[in-house]
Coordinates of C-alpha atoms in Angstrom, one line a residue:
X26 CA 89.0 -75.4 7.5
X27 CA 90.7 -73.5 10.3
X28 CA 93.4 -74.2 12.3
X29 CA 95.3 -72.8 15.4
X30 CA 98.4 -72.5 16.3
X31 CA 99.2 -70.8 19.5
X32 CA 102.4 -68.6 19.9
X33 CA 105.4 -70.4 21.1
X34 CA 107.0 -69.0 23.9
X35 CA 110.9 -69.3 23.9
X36 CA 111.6 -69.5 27.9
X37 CA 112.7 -72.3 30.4
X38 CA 110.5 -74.8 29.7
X39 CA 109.4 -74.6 33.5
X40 CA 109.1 -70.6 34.1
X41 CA 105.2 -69.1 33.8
X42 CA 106.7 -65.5 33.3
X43 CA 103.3 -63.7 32.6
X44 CA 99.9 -64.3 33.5
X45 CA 99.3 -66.0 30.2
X46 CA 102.7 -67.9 30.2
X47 CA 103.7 -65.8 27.3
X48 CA 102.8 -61.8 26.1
X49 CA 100.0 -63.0 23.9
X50 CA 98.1 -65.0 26.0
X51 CA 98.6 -68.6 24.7
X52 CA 98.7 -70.3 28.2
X53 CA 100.3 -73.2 26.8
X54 CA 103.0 -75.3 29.0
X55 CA 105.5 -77.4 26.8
X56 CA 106.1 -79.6 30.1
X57 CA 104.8 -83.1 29.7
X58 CA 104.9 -84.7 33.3
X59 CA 101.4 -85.1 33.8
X60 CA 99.2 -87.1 31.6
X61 CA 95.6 -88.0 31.1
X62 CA 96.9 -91.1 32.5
X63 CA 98.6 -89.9 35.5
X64 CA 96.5 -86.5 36.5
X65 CA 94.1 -88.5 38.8
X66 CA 97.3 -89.4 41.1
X67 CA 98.2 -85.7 41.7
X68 CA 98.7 -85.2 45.5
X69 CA 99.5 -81.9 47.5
X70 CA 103.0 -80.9 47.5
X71 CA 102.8 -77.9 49.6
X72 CA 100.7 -75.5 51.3
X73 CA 101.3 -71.4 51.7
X74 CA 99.4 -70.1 53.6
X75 CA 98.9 -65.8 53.2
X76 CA 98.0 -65.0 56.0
X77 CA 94.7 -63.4 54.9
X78 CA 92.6 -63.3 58.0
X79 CA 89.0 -64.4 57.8
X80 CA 86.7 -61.6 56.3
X81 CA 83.4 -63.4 55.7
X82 CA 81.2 -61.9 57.9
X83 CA 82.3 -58.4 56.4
X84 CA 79.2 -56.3 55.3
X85 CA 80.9 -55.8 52.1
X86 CA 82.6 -58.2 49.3
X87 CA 85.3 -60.3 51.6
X88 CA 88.7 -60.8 49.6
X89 CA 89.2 -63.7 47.0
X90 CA 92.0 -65.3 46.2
X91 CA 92.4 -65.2 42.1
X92 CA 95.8 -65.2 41.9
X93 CA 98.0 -66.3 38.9
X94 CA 101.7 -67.5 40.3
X95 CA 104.5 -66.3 38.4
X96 CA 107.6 -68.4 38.3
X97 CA 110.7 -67.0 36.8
X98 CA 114.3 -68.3 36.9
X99 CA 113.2 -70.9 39.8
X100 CA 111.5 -68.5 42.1
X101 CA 107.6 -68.1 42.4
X102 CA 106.1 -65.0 43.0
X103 CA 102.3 -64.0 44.2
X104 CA 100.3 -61.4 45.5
X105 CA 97.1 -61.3 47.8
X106 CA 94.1 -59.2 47.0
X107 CA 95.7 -57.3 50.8
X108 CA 98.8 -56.4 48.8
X109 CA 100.7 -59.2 50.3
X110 CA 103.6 -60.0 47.5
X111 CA 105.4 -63.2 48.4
X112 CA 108.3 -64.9 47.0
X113 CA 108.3 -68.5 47.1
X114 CA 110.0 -71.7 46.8
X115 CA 108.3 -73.6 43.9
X116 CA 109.6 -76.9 45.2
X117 CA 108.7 -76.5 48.9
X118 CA 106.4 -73.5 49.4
X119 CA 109.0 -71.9 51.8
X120 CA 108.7 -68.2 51.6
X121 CA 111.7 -66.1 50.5
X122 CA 110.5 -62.7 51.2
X123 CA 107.5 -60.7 51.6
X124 CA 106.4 -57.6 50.6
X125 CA 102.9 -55.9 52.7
X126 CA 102.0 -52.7 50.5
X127 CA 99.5 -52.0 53.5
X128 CA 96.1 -52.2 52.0
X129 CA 93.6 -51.3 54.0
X130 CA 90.4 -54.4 53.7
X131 CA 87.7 -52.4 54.7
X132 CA 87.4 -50.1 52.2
X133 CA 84.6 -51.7 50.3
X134 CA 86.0 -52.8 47.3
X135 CA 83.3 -54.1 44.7
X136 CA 85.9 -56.2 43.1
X137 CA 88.1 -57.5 46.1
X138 CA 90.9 -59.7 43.9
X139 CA 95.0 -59.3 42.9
X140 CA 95.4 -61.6 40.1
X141 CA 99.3 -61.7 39.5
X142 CA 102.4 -59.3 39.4
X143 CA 104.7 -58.8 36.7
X144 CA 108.1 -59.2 36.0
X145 CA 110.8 -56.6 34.2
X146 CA 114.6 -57.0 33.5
X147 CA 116.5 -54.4 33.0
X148 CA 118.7 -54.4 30.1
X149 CA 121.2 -51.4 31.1
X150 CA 121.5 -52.8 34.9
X151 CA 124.5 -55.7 35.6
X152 CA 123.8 -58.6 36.7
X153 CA 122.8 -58.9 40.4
X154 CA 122.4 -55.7 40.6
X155 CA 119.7 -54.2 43.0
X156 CA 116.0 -53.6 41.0
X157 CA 117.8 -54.9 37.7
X158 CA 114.6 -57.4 38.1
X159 CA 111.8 -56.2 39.0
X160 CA 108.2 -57.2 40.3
X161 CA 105.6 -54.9 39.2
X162 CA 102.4 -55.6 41.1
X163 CA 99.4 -53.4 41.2
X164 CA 97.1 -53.1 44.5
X165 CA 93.6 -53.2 44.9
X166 CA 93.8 -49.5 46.1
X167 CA 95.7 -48.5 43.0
X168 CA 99.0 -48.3 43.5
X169 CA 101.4 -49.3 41.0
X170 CA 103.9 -50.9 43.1
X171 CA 108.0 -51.9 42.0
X172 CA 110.0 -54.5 43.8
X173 CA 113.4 -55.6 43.9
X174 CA 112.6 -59.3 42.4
X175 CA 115.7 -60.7 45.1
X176 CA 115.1 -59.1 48.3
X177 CA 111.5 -57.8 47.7
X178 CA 112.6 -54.4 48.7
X179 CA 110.8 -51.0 47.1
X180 CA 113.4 -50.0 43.9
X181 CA 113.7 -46.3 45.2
X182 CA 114.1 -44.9 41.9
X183 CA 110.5 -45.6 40.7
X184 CA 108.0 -43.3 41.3
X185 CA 108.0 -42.2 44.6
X186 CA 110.1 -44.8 46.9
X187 CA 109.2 -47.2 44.7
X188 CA 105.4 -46.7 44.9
X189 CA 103.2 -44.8 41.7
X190 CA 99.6 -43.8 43.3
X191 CA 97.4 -44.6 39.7
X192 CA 94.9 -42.5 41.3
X193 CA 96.7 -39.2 40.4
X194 CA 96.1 -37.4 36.8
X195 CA 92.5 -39.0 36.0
X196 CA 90.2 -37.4 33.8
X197 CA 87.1 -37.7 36.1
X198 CA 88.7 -38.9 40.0
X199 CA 86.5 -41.7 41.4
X200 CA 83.6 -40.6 43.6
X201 CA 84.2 -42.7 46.0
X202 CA 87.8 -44.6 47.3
X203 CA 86.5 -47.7 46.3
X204 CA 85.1 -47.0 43.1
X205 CA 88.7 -46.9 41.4
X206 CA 90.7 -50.0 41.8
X207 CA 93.5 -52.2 40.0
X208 CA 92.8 -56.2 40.2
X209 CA 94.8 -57.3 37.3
X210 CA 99.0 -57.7 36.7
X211 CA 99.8 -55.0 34.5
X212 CA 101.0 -55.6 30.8
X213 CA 105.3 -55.3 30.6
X214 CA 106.3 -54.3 26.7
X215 CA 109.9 -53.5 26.6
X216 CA 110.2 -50.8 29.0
X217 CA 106.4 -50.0 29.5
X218 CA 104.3 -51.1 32.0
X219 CA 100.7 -51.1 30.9
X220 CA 97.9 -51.0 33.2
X221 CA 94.3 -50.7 33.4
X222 CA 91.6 -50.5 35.7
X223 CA 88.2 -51.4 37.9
X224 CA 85.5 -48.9 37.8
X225 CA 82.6 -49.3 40.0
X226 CA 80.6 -48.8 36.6
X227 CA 77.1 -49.3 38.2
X228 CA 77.0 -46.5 40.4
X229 CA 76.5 -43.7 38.5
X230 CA 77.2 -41.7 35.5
X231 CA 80.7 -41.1 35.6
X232 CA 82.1 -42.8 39.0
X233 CA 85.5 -43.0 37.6
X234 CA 87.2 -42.6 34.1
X235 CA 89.2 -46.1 32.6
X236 CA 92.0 -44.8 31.3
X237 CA 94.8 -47.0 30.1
X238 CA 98.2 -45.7 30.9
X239 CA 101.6 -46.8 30.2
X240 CA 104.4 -46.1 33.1
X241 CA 108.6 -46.2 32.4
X242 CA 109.9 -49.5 34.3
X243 CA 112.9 -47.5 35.6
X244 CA 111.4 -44.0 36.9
X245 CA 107.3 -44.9 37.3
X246 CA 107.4 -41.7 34.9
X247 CA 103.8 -41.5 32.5
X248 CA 104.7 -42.6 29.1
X249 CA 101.0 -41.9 27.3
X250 CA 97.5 -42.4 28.3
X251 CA 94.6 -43.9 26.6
X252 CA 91.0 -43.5 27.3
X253 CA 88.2 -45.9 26.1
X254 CA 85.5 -42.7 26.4
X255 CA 87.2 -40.6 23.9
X256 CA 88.1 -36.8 24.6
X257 CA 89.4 -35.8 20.9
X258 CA 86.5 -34.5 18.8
X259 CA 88.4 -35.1 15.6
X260 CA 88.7 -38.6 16.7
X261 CA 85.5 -40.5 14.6
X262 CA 84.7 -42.5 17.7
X263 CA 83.9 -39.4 19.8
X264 CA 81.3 -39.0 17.3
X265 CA 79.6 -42.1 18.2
X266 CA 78.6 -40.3 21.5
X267 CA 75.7 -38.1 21.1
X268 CA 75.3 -34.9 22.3
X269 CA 79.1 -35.0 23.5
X270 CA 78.4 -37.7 26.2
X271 CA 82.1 -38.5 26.0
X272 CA 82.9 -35.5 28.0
X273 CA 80.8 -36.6 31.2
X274 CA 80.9 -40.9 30.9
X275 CA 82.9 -42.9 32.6
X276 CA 84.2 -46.4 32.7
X277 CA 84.6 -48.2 29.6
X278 CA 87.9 -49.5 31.4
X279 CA 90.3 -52.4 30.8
X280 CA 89.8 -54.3 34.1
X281 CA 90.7 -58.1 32.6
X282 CA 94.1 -58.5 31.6
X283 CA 96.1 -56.9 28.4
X284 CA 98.5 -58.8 26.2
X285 CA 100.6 -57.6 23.8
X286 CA 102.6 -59.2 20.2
X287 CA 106.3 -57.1 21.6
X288 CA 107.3 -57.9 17.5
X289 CA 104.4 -55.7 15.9
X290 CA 104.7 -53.0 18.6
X291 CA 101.0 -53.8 19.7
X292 CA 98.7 -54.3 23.0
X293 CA 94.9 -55.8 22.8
X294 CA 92.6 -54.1 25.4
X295 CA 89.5 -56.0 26.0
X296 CA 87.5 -52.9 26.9
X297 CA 84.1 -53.1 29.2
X298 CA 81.0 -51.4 29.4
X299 CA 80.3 -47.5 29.8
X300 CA 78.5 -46.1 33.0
X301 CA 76.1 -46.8 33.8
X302 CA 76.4 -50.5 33.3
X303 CA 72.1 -50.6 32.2
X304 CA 70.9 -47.4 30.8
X305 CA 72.3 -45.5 28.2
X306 CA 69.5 -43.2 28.1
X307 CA 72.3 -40.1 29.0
X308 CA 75.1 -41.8 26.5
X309 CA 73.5 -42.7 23.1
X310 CA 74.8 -43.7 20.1
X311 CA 77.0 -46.4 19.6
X312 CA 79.5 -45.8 22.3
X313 CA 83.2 -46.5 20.5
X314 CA 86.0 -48.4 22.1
X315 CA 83.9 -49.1 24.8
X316 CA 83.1 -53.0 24.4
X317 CA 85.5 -53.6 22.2
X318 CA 88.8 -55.3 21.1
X319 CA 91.6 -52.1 21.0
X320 CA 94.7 -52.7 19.5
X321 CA 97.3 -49.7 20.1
X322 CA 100.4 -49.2 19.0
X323 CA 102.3 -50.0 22.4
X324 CA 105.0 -47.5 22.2
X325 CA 102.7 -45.0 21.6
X326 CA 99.2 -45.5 23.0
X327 CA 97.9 -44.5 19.6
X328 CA 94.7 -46.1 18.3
X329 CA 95.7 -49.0 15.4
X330 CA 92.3 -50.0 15.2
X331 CA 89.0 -51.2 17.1
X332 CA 86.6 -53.6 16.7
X333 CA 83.1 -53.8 18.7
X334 CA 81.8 -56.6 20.2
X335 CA 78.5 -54.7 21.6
X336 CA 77.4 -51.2 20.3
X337 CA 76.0 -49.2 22.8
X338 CA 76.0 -51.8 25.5
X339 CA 73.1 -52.2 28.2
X340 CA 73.7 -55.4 29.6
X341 CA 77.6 -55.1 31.1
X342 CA 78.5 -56.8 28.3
X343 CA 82.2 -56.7 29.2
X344 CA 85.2 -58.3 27.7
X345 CA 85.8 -60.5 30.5
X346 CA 88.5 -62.7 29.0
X347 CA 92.0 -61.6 28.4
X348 CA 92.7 -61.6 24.3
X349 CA 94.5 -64.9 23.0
X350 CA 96.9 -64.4 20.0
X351 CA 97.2 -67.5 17.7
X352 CA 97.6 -68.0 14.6
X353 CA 94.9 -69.5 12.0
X354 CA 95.3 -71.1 9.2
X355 CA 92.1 -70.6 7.0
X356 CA 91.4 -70.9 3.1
X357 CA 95.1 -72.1 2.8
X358 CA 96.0 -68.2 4.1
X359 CA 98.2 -68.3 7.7
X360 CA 96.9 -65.2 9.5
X361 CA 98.2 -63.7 12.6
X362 CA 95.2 -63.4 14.9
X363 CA 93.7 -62.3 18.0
X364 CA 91.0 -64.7 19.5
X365 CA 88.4 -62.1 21.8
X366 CA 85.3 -63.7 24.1
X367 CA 83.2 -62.0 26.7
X368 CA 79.9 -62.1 28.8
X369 CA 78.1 -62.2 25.2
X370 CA 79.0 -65.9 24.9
X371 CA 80.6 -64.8 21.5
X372 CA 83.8 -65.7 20.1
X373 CA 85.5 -63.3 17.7
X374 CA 88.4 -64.0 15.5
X375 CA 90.4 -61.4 13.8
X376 CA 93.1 -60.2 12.4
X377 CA 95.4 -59.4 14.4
X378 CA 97.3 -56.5 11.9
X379 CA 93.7 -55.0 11.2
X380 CA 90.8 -56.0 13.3
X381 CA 88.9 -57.5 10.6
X382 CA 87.1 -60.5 10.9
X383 CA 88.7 -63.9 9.8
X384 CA 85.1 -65.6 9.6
X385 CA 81.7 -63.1 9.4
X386 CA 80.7 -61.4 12.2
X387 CA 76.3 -60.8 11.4
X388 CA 75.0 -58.6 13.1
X389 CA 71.4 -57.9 14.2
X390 CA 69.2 -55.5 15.6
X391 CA 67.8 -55.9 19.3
X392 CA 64.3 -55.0 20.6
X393 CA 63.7 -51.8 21.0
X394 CA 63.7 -50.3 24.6
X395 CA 60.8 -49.3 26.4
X396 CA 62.6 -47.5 29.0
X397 CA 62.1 -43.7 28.3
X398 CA 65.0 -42.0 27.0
X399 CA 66.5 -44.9 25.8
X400 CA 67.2 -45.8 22.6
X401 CA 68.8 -49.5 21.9
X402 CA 71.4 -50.2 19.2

């Protein structure tokens, strides 16, 4: 017998402070207003309109709107894949302020989406005081982006006038502009914000490295960096790249979004594939932490443990989802967990202390490839 029982989140019963509505995920609303019984007689409140002009006819991927709303302490906050970050009135749609971080839309983004900001408090500030809350919202061009949650105003001490450019201090700099790009709110754990990336991961071998990085909420300063190709050759995983791949692959990025369990110290990554997305002919072996559940320790950014959902992926196999932490009550035992699915169709459910599997996982050999130089897990 199992049973689930998703984390309970302990804010106004109103607020959606995360993407998930809580750290882990759960995306459970304890608000009881609308029924089976009454959902068919739902009628539009309001309209915003973001002023995104009309980009269909564009030669490349026109913007979509994927955007998660925030609402915290009665104010709702978006953001437009153009870098537009809004505060609104949940009650009548009236803007409050606006933020334009300036994107430029005709880059050629493969991926052309924002799907929510972020919000920090800070604990040391007073109340009312500029920047004590903060909207952290990452661009489409990569910028990592801190606003004063009132006013909407840059918080001058973070970064560079508010402003950290995600581009600088990657192992192997994108190619091309648009083959780097951020299209998911960024992870807040205590004091950290956590962020991953998009890698145009079909282009070539090594179009951009994925690292994961964690950034201090006051200053924008670089807390610790983690990369899903490893780099360390006493790290096991590296050795699951033949012929020291590692050192030339790219990709393997976090480009869904990350939740964390703030009480265990932790942060699930749902990794993607290595470059290039369909031959591995130049990356062999089993290709560790790419496609696959991470769990790090989030103060850190040091590896807890791993758990593949595809070795040696040749079909883009990505984690797509974000992680779900619940807890599962199986064989009488009550085991924290972390539920992971992806473009596999699987569902995975582990442990969320260890990464091992609450029911079997079998797994099978695929046919064998009859590309040359590649060799199929």
């Amino acid at each position: 017998m199992l049973t689930l029982l998703l984390a309970v989140s302990l804010q106004a019963p109103g607020d959606w402070p995360v993407y998930g509505r809580d750290p882990g995920g759960a995306r459970f609303s304890p608000l009881t207003e609308i029924t089976r019984q009454n959902v068919t007689q739902l009628q539009v409140a309001w309209t915003y309109h973001t002023g995104i002009p009309d980009m269909s006819s564009m030669s490349h991927r026109p913007p979509a709107l994927e955007v998660t709303p925030i609402v915290v302490d009665g104010t709702m906050y978006v953001i437009t894949p153009t870098g537009i970050v809004a505060a609104l009135d949940p009650a009548t749609g009236a803007e409050r302020w606006r933020y334009d971080a300036g994107v430029n839309p005709h880059r050629g983004y493969g991926d052309f989406a924002s799907r929510g900001v972020s919000i920090w408090r800070d604990s040391r500030a007073a109340a009312g005081a500029s920047c004590a809350r903060r909207i952290i919202a990452a661009t489409i061009d990569a910028r990592l982006v801190a606003l004063d949650a009132a006013t909407g105003k840059p918080c001058a001490g973070f970064g560079a006038g508010g402003v950290v450019d995600l581009r600088k201090g990657l192992r192997v700099a994108p190619d091309e502009f648009a083959f780097y790009e951020v299209t998911s709110p960024p992870a807040v754990v205590g004091d950290l914000v956590i962020t991953g990336s998009a890698v145009a991961d079909n282009t070539n071998l090594a179009p951009a490295s994925g690292e994961v990085r964690a950034y201090n909420a006051r200053t924008g300063g670089l807390k610790w960096t983690f990369d899903p190709v490893p780099q360390d050759s006493a790290d096991p995983a590296f050795k699951t790249w033949q012929n020291g791949a590692a050192r030339i692959v790219g990709a393997a990025n976090v480009w869904s979004v990350i939740v964390a369990d703030p009480a265990r110290d932790l942060v699930f990554l749902p990794t993607s594939s290595p470059a290039p997305d369909y031959f591995g002919g130049m990356r062999l072996g089993e290709d560790r932490y790419a496609s696959s559940i991470v769990a790090l320790r989030a103060s850190t950014g040091k590896v807890v443990w791993h758990f593949q959902t595809v070795h040696h992926d040749l079909w883009d196999f990505d984690n797509a989802a974000p992680p779900a932490l619940a807890t599962v009550t199986h064989d009488g035992a009550t085991i924290p967990a972390v539920l992971q699915t992806g473009k596999s169709g699987m569902l995975y459910v582990l442990d969320r202390t260890t990464g091992t599997p609450i029911f079997p996982v079998e797994e099978r050999p695929v046919p064998a490839s009859s590309v040359s130089g590649e060799v199929a897990s």
